[in-house]
Amino acid sequence: QVLVRDDGFAKSFFDTRKMTAFTLSNGLRVLHVHNPTGERFKLSVSVGAGAFHDPEDSQGLAHLTEHMVFSQSGNQEDSLYRFVLDHEGSVNGHTHSDTTSFFVDLKEGDTGICEKVIAKMGLALSTLKLADDLVKAEQIVIDEEYERE
């Protein structure tokens, strides 16, 4: 058998991960994937707005926002960025045509560490401010990205 169903998800028969989908009281949809053989904790958050949603007069806004979530939080004492680095992890993001995604990857931690990462990600996304000086600094980083590609 090639495909099996797991809580409504089609996956390989050899895939041992347990998948559960649910919706929080605030409307946020969550897909929890537990890998019993995994050695890392990974978090991916996707927002239903990407490059195709940029206003006509603000092309690149989704990509800028993706960058700002981590760069802005990196300046804070108890930020997501610093917390993840302190726990031997990494952060990344990607802007798609219809979504913007944020990723955290760190060595498998106890439940407390995982909960802190999730809370800090929520805080970074919900308190984002586009201050002029931070936006200008991040625009340089984005321009350098395009020059490398």
Coordinates of C-alpha atoms in Angstrom, one line a residue:
Q1 CA 0.0 0.0 0.0
V2 CA 1.5 3.3 -1.1
L3 CA -0.8 5.8 0.6
V4 CA -2.5 5.8 3.9
R5 CA -4.8 8.2 5.6
D6 CA -3.9 9.9 8.9
D7 CA -6.5 12.3 10.3
G8 CA -7.5 13.2 6.7
F9 CA -4.0 13.5 5.3
A10 CA -2.7 11.2 2.6
K11 CA 0.9 10.1 3.2
S12 CA 3.3 7.3 2.4
F13 CA 2.8 4.0 4.2
F14 CA 6.4 4.4 5.4
D15 CA 5.8 7.8 6.9
T16 CA 5.7 7.3 10.7
R17 CA 4.8 10.9 11.5
K18 CA 1.5 11.6 13.3
M19 CA -0.5 14.5 11.8
T20 CA -3.3 16.4 13.5
A21 CA -5.1 19.5 12.2
F22 CA -7.1 21.9 14.5
T23 CA -8.2 25.5 14.7
L24 CA -7.5 27.7 17.7
S25 CA -10.1 29.9 19.2
N26 CA -8.6 32.9 17.4
G27 CA -9.2 31.2 14.0
L28 CA -5.6 30.2 13.4
R29 CA -5.4 26.9 11.7
V30 CA -2.7 24.5 13.0
L31 CA -1.1 21.4 11.5
H32 CA 0.8 19.6 14.2
V33 CA 3.2 17.0 12.8
H34 CA 4.9 14.7 15.4
N35 CA 7.9 12.7 14.3
P36 CA 8.6 10.0 17.0
T37 CA 12.0 9.4 15.5
G38 CA 12.9 13.0 15.0
E39 CA 15.8 14.7 16.7
R40 CA 14.8 18.3 16.0
F41 CA 11.9 20.7 16.7
K42 CA 10.7 22.5 13.6
L43 CA 8.1 25.2 13.4
S44 CA 6.6 26.5 10.2
V45 CA 4.1 29.3 10.1
S46 CA 2.5 30.4 6.9
V47 CA 0.4 33.5 6.4
G48 CA -2.2 33.6 3.7
A49 CA -0.7 36.7 2.0
G50 CA 2.3 36.7 -0.4
A51 CA 3.8 38.6 -3.3
F52 CA 0.6 38.5 -5.3
H53 CA -1.2 40.4 -2.5
D54 CA 1.2 43.3 -2.5
P55 CA -0.6 46.6 -3.2
E56 CA 0.1 48.2 -6.6
D57 CA 2.1 51.0 -4.9
S58 CA 4.0 48.8 -2.5
Q59 CA 5.4 45.9 -4.5
G60 CA 7.7 43.8 -2.3
L61 CA 5.8 44.5 0.9
A62 CA 5.3 40.8 1.7
H63 CA 9.0 40.0 1.2
L64 CA 9.9 43.0 3.3
T65 CA 7.5 41.9 6.1
E66 CA 9.1 38.4 6.0
H67 CA 12.5 39.9 6.6
M68 CA 11.3 42.3 9.3
V69 CA 9.7 39.6 11.5
F70 CA 13.2 38.2 12.3
S71 CA 15.4 41.3 11.9
Q72 CA 13.2 43.4 14.2
S73 CA 12.8 40.6 16.8
G74 CA 16.6 40.1 16.7
N75 CA 17.1 43.6 18.3
Q76 CA 15.1 42.7 21.4
E77 CA 16.7 41.2 24.5
D78 CA 14.3 38.2 24.8
S79 CA 13.5 37.8 21.1
L80 CA 12.6 34.7 19.1
Y81 CA 15.8 35.2 17.0
R82 CA 18.1 35.2 20.0
F83 CA 16.3 32.4 21.8
V84 CA 16.5 30.1 18.8
L85 CA 20.3 30.9 18.3
D86 CA 20.9 30.3 22.0
H87 CA 19.4 26.8 21.6
E88 CA 21.6 25.9 18.6
G89 CA 18.9 26.6 16.0
S90 CA 18.2 28.7 13.0
V91 CA 15.4 30.9 11.5
N92 CA 14.4 31.5 7.9
G93 CA 11.6 32.7 5.8
H94 CA 10.3 32.6 2.3
T95 CA 7.8 34.7 0.4
H96 CA 5.7 32.8 -2.1
S97 CA 3.1 34.1 -4.6
D98 CA 0.2 33.5 -2.2
T99 CA 1.8 32.9 1.2
T100 CA 4.6 34.0 3.4
S101 CA 6.3 31.4 5.5
F102 CA 8.5 31.6 8.6
F103 CA 10.6 28.7 9.8
V104 CA 12.4 27.7 13.0
D105 CA 14.6 24.7 13.4
L106 CA 16.4 23.7 16.6
K107 CA 17.6 20.7 18.5
E108 CA 14.7 18.8 20.0
G109 CA 13.9 20.5 23.2
D110 CA 11.7 19.8 26.1
T111 CA 8.0 20.8 26.0
G112 CA 8.9 24.1 27.7
I113 CA 11.3 25.1 25.0
C114 CA 8.9 24.2 22.2
E115 CA 6.1 26.2 23.9
K116 CA 8.4 29.3 24.2
V117 CA 9.4 29.1 20.6
I118 CA 5.7 29.0 19.5
A119 CA 4.8 31.9 21.9
K120 CA 7.8 34.0 20.7
M121 CA 6.8 33.4 17.0
G122 CA 3.3 34.6 17.7
L123 CA 4.6 37.7 19.5
A124 CA 7.0 38.5 16.6
L125 CA 4.2 38.2 14.1
S126 CA 1.6 40.2 16.1
T127 CA 3.8 43.1 17.3
L128 CA 5.7 43.8 14.0
K129 CA 6.3 47.5 13.5
L130 CA 7.7 48.9 10.3
A131 CA 10.0 51.7 11.7
D132 CA 11.7 53.7 9.0
D133 CA 15.3 53.1 10.1
L134 CA 14.7 49.3 10.3
V135 CA 12.9 49.2 7.0
K136 CA 15.7 51.1 5.2
A137 CA 18.3 48.7 6.7
E138 CA 16.3 45.6 5.6
Q139 CA 15.8 47.0 2.1
I140 CA 19.6 46.9 1.6
V141 CA 19.6 43.3 2.7
I142 CA 16.8 42.5 0.2
D143 CA 18.5 44.4 -2.6
E144 CA 21.7 42.3 -1.9
E145 CA 19.7 39.1 -2.1
Y146 CA 18.4 40.0 -5.6
E147 CA 21.9 40.9 -6.7
R148 CA 23.2 37.5 -5.7
E149 CA 20.4 35.7 -7.6

